[in-house]
mmCIF file of C-alpha atoms in Angstrom:
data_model
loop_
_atom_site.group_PDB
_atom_site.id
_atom_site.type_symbol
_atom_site.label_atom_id
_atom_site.label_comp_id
_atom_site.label_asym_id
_atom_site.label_seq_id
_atom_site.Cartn_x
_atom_site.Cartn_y
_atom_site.Cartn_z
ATOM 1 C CA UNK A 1 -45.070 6.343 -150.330
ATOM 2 C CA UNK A 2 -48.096 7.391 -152.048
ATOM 3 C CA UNK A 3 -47.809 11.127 -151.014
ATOM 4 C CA UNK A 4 -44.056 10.683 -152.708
ATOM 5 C CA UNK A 5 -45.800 9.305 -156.148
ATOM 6 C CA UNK A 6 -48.024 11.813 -156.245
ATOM 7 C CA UNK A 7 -45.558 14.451 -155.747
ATOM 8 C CA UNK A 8 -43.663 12.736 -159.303
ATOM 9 C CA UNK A 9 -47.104 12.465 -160.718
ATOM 10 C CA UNK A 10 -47.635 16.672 -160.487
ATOM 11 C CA UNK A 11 -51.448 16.044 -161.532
ATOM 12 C CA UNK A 12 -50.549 13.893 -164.213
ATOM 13 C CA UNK A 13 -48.105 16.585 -165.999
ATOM 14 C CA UNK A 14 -44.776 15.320 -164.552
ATOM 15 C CA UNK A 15 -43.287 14.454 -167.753
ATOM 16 C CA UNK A 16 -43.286 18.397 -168.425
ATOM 17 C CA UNK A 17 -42.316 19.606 -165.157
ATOM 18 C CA UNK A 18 -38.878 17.037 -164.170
ATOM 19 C CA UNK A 19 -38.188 17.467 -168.241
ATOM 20 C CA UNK A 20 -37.672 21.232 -167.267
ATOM 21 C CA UNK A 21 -36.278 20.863 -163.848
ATOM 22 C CA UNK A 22 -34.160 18.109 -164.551
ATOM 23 C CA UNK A 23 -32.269 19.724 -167.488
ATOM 24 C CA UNK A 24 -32.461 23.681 -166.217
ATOM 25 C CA UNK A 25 -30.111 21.900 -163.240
ATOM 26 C CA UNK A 26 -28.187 19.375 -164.967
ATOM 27 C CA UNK A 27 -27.400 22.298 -167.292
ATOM 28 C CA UNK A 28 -26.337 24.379 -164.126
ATOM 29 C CA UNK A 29 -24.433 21.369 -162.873
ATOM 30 C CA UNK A 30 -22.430 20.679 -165.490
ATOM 31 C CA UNK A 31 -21.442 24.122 -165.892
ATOM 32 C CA UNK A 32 -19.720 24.444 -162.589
ATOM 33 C CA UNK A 33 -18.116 21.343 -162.966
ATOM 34 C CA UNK A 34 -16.734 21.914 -166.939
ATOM 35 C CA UNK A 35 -15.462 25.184 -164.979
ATOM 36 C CA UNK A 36 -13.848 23.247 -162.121
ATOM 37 C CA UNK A 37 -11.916 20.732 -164.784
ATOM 38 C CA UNK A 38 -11.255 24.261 -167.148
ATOM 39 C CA UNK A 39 -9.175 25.608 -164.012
ATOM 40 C CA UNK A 40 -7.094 22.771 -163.743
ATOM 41 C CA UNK A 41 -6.121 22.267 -167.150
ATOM 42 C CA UNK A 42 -5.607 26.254 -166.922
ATOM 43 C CA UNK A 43 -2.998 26.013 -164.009
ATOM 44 C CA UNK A 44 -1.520 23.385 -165.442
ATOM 45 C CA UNK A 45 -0.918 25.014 -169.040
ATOM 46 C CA UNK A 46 0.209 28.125 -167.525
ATOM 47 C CA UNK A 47 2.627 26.547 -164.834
ATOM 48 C CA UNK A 48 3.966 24.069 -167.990
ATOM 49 C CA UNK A 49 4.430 27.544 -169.700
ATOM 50 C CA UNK A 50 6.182 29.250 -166.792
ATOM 51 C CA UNK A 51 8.135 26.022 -166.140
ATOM 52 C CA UNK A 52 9.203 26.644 -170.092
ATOM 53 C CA UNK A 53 10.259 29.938 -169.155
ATOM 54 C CA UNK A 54 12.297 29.802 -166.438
ATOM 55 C CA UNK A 55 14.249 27.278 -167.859
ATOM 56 C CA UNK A 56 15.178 28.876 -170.596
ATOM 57 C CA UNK A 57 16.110 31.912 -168.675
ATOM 58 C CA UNK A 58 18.168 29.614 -166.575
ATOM 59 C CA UNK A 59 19.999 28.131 -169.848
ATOM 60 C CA UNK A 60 20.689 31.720 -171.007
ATOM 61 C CA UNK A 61 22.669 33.080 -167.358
ATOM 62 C CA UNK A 62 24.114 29.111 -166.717
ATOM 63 C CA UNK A 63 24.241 27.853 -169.859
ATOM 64 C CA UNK A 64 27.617 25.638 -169.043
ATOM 65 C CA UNK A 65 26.307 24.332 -166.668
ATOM 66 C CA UNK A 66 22.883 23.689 -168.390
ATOM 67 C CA UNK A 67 24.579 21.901 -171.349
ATOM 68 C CA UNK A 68 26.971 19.574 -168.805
ATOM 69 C CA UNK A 69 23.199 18.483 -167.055
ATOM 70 C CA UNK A 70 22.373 17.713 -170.423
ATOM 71 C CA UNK A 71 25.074 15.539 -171.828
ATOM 72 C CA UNK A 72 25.055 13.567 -167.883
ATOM 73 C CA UNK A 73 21.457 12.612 -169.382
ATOM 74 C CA UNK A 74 22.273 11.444 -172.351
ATOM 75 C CA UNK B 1 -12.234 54.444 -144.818
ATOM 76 C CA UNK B 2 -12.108 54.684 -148.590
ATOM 77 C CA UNK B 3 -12.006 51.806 -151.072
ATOM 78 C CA UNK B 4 -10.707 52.542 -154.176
ATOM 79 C CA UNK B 5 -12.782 51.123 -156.787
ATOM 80 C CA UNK B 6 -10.371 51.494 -159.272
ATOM 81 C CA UNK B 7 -8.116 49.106 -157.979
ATOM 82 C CA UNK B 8 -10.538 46.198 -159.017
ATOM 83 C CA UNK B 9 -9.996 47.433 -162.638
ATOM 84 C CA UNK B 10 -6.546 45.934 -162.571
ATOM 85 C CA UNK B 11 -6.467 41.986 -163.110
ATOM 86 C CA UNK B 12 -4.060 41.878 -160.381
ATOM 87 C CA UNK B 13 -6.317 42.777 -157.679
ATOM 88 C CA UNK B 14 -9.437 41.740 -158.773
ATOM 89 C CA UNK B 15 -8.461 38.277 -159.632
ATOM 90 C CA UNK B 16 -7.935 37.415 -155.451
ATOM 91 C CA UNK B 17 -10.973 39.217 -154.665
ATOM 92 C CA UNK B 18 -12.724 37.001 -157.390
ATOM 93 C CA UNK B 19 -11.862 34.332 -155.628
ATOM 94 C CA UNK B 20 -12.604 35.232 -152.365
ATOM 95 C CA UNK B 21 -16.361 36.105 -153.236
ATOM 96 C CA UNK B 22 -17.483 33.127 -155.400
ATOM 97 C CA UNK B 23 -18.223 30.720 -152.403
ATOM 98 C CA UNK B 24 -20.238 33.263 -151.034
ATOM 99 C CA UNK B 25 -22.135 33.908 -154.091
ATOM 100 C CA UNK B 26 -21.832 29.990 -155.149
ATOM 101 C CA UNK B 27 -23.686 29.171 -151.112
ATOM 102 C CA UNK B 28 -25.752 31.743 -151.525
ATOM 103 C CA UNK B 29 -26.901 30.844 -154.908
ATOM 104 C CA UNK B 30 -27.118 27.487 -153.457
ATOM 105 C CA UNK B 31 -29.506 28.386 -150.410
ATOM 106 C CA UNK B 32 -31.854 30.486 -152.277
ATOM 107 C CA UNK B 33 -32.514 28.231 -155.240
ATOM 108 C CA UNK B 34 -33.035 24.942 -152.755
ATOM 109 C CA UNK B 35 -35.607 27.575 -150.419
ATOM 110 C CA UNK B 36 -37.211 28.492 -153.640
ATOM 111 C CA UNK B 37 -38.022 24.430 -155.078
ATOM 112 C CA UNK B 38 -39.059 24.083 -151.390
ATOM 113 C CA UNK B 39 -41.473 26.729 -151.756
ATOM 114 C CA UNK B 40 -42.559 26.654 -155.004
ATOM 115 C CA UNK B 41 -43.374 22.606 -154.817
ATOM 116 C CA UNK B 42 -44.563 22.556 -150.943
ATOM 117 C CA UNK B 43 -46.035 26.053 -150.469
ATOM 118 C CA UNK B 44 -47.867 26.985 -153.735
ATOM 119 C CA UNK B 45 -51.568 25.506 -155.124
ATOM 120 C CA UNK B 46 -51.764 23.068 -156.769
ATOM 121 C CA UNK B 47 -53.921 24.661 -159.896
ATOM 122 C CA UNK B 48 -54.309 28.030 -160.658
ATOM 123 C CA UNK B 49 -58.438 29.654 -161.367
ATOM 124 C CA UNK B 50 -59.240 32.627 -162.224
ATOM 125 C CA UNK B 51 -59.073 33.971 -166.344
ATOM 126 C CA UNK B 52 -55.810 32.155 -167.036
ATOM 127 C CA UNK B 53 -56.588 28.367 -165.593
ATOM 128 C CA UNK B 54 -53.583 26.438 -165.240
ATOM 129 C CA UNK B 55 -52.990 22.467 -164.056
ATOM 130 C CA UNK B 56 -49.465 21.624 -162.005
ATOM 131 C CA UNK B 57 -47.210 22.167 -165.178
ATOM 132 C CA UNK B 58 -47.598 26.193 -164.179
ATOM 133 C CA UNK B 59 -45.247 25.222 -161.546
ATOM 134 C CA UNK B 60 -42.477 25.767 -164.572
ATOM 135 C CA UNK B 61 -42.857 29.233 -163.866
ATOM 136 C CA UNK B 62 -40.275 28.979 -160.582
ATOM 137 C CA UNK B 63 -37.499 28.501 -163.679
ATOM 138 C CA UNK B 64 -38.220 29.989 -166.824
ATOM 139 C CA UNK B 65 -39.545 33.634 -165.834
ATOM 140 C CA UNK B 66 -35.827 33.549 -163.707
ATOM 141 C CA UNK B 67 -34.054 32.085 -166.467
ATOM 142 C CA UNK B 68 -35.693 34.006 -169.099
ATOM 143 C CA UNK B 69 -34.766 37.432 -166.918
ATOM 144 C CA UNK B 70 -31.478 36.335 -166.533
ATOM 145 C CA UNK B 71 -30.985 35.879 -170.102
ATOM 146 C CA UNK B 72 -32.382 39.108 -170.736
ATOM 147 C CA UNK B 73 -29.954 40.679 -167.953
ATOM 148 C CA UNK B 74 -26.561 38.773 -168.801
ATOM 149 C CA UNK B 75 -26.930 39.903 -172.323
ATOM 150 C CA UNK B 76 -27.289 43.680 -171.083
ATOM 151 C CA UNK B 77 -24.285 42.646 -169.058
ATOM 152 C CA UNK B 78 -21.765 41.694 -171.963
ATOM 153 C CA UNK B 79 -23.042 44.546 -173.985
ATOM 154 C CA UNK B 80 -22.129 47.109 -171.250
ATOM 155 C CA UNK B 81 -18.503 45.602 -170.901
ATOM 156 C CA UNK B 82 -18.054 45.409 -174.285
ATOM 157 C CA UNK B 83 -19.110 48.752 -175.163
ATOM 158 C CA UNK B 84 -17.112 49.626 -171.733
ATOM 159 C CA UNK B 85 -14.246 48.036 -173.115
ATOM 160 C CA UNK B 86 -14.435 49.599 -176.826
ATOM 161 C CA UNK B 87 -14.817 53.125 -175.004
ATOM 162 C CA UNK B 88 -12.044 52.740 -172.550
ATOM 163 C CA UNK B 89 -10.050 50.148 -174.074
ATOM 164 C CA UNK B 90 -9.886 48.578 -170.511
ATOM 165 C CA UNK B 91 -8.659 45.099 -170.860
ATOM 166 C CA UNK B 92 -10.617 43.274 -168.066
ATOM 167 C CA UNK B 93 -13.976 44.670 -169.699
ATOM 168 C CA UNK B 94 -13.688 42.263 -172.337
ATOM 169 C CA UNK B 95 -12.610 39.437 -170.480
ATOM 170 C CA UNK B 96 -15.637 40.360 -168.163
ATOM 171 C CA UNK B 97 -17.681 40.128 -171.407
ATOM 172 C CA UNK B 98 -15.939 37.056 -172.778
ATOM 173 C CA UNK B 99 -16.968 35.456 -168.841
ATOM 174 C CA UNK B 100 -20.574 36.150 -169.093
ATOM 175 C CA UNK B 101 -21.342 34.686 -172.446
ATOM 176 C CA UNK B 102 -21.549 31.090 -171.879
ATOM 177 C CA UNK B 103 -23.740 31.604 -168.428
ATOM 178 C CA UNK B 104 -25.936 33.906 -170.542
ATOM 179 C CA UNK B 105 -26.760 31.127 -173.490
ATOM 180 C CA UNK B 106 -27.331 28.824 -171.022
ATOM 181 C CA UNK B 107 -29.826 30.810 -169.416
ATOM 182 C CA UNK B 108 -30.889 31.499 -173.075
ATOM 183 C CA UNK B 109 -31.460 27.927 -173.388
ATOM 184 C CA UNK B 110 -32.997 26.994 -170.426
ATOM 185 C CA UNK B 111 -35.110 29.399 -170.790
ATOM 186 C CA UNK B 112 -36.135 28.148 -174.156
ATOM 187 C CA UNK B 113 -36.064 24.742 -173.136
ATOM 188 C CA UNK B 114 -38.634 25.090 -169.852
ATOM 189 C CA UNK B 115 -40.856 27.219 -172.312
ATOM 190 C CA UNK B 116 -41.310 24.362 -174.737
ATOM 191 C CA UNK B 117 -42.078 22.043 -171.706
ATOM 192 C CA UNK B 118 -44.758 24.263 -170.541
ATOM 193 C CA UNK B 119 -46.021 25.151 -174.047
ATOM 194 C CA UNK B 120 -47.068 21.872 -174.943
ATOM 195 C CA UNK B 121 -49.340 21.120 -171.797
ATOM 196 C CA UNK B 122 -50.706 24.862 -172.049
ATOM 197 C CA UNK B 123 -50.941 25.532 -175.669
ATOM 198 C CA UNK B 124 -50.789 22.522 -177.298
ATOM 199 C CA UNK B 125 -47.349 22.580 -178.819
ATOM 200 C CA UNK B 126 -43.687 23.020 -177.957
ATOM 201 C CA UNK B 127 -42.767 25.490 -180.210
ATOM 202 C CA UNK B 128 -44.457 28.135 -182.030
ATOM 203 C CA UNK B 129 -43.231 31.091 -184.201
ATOM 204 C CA UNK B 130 -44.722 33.303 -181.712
ATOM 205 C CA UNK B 131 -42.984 36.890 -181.703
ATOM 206 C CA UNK B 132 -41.578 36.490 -177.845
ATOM 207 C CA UNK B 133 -40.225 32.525 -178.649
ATOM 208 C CA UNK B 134 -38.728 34.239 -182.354
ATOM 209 C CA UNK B 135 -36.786 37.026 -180.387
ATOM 210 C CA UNK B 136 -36.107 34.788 -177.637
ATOM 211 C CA UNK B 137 -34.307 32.520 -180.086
ATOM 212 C CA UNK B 138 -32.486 35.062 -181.795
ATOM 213 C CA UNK B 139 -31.160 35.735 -178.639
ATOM 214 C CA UNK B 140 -29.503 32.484 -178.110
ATOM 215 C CA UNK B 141 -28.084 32.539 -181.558
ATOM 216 C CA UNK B 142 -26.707 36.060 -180.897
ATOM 217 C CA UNK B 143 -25.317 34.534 -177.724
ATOM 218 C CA UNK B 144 -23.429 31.505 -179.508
ATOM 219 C CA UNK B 145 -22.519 33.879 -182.162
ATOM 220 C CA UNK B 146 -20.672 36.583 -180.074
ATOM 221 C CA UNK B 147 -18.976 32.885 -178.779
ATOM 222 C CA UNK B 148 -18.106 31.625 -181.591
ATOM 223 C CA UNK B 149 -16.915 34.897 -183.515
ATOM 224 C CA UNK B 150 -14.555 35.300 -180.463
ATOM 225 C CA UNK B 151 -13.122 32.133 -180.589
ATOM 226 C CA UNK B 152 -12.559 32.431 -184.695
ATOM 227 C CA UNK B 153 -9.926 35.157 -184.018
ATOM 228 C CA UNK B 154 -6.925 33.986 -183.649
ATOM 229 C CA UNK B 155 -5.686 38.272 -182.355
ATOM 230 C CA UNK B 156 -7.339 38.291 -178.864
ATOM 231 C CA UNK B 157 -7.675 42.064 -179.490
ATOM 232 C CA UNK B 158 -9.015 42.022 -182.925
ATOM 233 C CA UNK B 159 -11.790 39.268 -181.228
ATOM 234 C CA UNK B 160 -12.253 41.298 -178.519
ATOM 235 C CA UNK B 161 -13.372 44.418 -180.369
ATOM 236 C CA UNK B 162 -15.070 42.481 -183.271
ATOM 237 C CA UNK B 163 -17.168 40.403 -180.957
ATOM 238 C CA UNK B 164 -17.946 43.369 -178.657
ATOM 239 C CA UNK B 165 -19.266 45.038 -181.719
ATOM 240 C CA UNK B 166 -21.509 41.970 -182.435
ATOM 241 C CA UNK B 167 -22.541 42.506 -178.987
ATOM 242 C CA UNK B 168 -23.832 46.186 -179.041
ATOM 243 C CA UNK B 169 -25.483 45.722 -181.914
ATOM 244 C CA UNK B 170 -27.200 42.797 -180.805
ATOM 245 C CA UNK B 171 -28.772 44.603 -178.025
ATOM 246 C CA UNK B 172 -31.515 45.432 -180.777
ATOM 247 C CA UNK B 173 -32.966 42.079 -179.274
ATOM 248 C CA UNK B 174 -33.473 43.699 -175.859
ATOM 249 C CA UNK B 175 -36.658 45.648 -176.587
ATOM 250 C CA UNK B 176 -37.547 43.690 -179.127
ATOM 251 C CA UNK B 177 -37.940 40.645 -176.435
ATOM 252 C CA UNK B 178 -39.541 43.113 -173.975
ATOM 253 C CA UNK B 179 -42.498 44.459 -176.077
ATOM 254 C CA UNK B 180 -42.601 41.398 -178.177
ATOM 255 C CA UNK B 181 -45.842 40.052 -175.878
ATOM 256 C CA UNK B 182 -47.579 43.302 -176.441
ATOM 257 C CA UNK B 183 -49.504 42.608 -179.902
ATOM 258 C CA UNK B 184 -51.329 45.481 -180.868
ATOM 259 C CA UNK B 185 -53.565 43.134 -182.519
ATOM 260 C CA UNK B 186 -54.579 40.021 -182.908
ATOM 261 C CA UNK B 187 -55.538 39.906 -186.157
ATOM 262 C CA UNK B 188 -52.129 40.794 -187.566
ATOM 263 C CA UNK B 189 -49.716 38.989 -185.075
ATOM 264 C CA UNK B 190 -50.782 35.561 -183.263
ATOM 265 C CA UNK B 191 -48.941 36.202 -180.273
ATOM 266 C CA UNK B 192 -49.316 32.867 -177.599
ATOM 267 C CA UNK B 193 -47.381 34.136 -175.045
ATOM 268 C CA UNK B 194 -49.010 35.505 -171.918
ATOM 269 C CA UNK B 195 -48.320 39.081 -170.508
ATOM 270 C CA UNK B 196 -46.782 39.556 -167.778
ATOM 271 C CA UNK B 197 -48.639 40.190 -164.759
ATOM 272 C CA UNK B 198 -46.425 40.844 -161.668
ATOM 273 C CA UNK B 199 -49.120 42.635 -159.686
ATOM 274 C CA UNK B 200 -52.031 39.870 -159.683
ATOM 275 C CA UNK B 201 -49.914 36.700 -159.101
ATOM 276 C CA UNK B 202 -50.239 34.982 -156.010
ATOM 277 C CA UNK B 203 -48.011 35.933 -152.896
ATOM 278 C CA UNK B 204 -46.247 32.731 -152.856
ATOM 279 C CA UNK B 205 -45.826 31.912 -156.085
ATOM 280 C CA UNK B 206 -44.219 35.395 -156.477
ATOM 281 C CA UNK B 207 -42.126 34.826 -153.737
ATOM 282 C CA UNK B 208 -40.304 31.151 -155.197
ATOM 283 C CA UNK B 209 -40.095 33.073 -158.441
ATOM 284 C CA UNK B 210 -38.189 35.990 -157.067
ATOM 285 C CA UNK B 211 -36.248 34.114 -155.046
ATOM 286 C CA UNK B 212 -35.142 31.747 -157.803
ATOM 287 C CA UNK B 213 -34.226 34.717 -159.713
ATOM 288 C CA UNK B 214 -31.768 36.100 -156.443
ATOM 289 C CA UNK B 215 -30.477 32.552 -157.032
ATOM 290 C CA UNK B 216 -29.668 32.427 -160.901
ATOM 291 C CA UNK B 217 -28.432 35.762 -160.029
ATOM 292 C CA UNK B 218 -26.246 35.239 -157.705
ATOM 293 C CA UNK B 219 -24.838 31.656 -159.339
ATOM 294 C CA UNK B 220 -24.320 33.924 -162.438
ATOM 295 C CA UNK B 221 -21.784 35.643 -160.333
ATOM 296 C CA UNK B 222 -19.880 32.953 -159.438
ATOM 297 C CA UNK B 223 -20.091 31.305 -162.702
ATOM 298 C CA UNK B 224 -18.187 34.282 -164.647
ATOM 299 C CA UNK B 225 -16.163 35.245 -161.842
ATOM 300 C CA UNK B 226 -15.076 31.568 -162.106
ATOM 301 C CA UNK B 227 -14.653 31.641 -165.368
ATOM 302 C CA UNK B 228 -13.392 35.197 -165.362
ATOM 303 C CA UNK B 229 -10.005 34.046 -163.150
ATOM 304 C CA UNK B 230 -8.789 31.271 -165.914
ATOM 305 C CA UNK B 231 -9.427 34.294 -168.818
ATOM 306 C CA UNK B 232 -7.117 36.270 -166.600
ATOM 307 C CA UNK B 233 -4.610 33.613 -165.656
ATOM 308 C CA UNK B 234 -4.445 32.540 -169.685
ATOM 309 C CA UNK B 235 -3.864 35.867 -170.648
ATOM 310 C CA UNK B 236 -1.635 37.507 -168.237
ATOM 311 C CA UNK B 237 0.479 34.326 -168.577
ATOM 312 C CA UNK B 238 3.443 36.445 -169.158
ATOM 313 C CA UNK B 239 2.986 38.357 -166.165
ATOM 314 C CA UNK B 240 5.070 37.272 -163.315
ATOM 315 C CA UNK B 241 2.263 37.615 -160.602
ATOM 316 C CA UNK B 242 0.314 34.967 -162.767
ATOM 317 C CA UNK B 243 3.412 32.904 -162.009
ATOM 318 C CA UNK B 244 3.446 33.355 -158.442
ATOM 319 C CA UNK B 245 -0.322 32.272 -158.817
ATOM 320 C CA UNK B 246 0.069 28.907 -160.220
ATOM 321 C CA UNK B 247 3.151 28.138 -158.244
ATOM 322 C CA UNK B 248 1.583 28.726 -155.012
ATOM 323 C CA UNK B 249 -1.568 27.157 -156.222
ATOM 324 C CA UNK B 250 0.133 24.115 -157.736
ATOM 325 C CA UNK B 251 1.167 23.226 -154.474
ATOM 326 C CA UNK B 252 -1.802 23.055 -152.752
#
């Protein structure tokens, strides 16, 4: 126990050295996971734009039978 | 066997391969920087003698000479691609530009950051308008500016080349950080910050620090190779192999 308070302590200047460890890898952290939660928004703008797509290429070649699917929703 | 080099150039095949290599550069990372705090807290004195005493607080050292590299590095980095890209008008260079920026300012920053930590128990104070802290600043803001010029233009191409410009003609800094600790004299410039002095450190404080740096290294990879694949997914949207992508991935 007192070997692991003297390891915090670091001679008295702990302050200065967990203020500079702590943030260099909560820094590091966070980037990783901002760039896990970027990817899925990402994949799911792209696939909502390739959704968009499709359907409107779909409307253009079957576009009877797009505008009966239609009116059986409304 | 020959690998074509060339056939990474194209966002279609280097996107997979991106992805296949950033575990092993994210473990990697991973192992060295954990085997370099292991060192550098368990295997190092605890004060340093000699002409340039120094309590525990030194111990800073294991980040902010790594960080500080790296910032100097990533920034060489985006100016290459960018300069790549203007020459070549190749359009993953910029996105490989536009993927190393953020890692770089926060490198930038850290590096900053630690320095101010270590400043005040060595010198008395966290910040000082010491020539290698000025430059080093000016960094960061050249950093956050290539950022936010990019992301002011609306024309990804018109970005592109205007922040790549920003970017070559910010690698002024470069030198300017490199000699910056070499005052001629100290009469005329109060420079704080302590040379450099690879060959006289001791073995195994040189060995966390250089292993630290493999590890920023190395997580620098997978950060903008990370980052790198959603630059290419948003703008190859149209392309129908970026549809493929996100269907297939969508599902699992």
């Amino acid at each position: 126990m007192e070997s692991v308070m003297n390891f915090l302590q670091q001679g008295g200047f702990g302050f200065y050295v967990w203020a500079s460890f702590g943030v260099t890898f909560a820094l590091m952290i966070a980037e990783v996971v901002q760039l896990g939660r970027n990817r899925r928004t990402i994949l799911a703008r792209v696939g909502r734009l390739s959704r968009l797509r499709g359907q409107r290429a779909d409307a253009g070649s079957h576009r009877r039978h797009a505008s009966e699917s239609s009116g059986g929703q409304a | 066997m020959t690998i074509n080099l060339f056939k990474y150039a194209a966002p279609t095949a280097f996107y997979p391969a991106a992805g296949r290599l950033i575990p092993w550069f994210g473990g990697l990372a991973l192992i060295l920087i954990l085997f370099s705090l292991y060192w550098g807290f368990f295997e190092t004195p605890e004060r340093l003698g000699g002409s340039n005493p120094q309590k525990e607080y030194y111990r800073i050292i294991f980040i902010h000479v790594p960080a500080a590299w790296m910032s100097m590095w990533l920034y060489l980095v985006l100016a290459a691609w960018s300069a790549i890209g203007l020459v070549f008008n190749t359009r993953l260079s910029f996105m490989m530009a536009n993927a190393v920026a953020p890692t770089g300012a926060i490198f930038t920053f850290i590096a900053l950051w630690t320095g101010a930590f270590w400043g005040r128990p060595s010198w008395g104070t966290y910040w000082d308008w010491d020539p290698r802290l000025t430059s080093e600043l000016i960094l960061f803001f050249l950093y956050i500016g290539y950022i936010a010029l990019h992301s002011a233009i609306d024309d990804t191409r018109r970005a592109d080349r205007a922040s790549a410009l920003l970017a070559i003609v910010g690698l002024v800094m470069l030198p300017i950080i490199f000699w910056s600790i070499n005052c001629p004299d100290p009469n005329q410039c109060a420079a704080l910050h302590q040379r450099s002095s690879l060959s006289n450190i001791e073995s195994n404080i040189l060995t966390a620090m250089l292993t630290m740096t493999l590890g920023f290294w190395l997580y620098s990879f997978a950060t903008s190779f990370a980052r790198l694949r959603g630059i290419i997914l948003l703008r190859e949207s149209d392309s129908g192999w970026v549809r493929k992508i996100v269907e297939r991935e969508a599902r699992t």
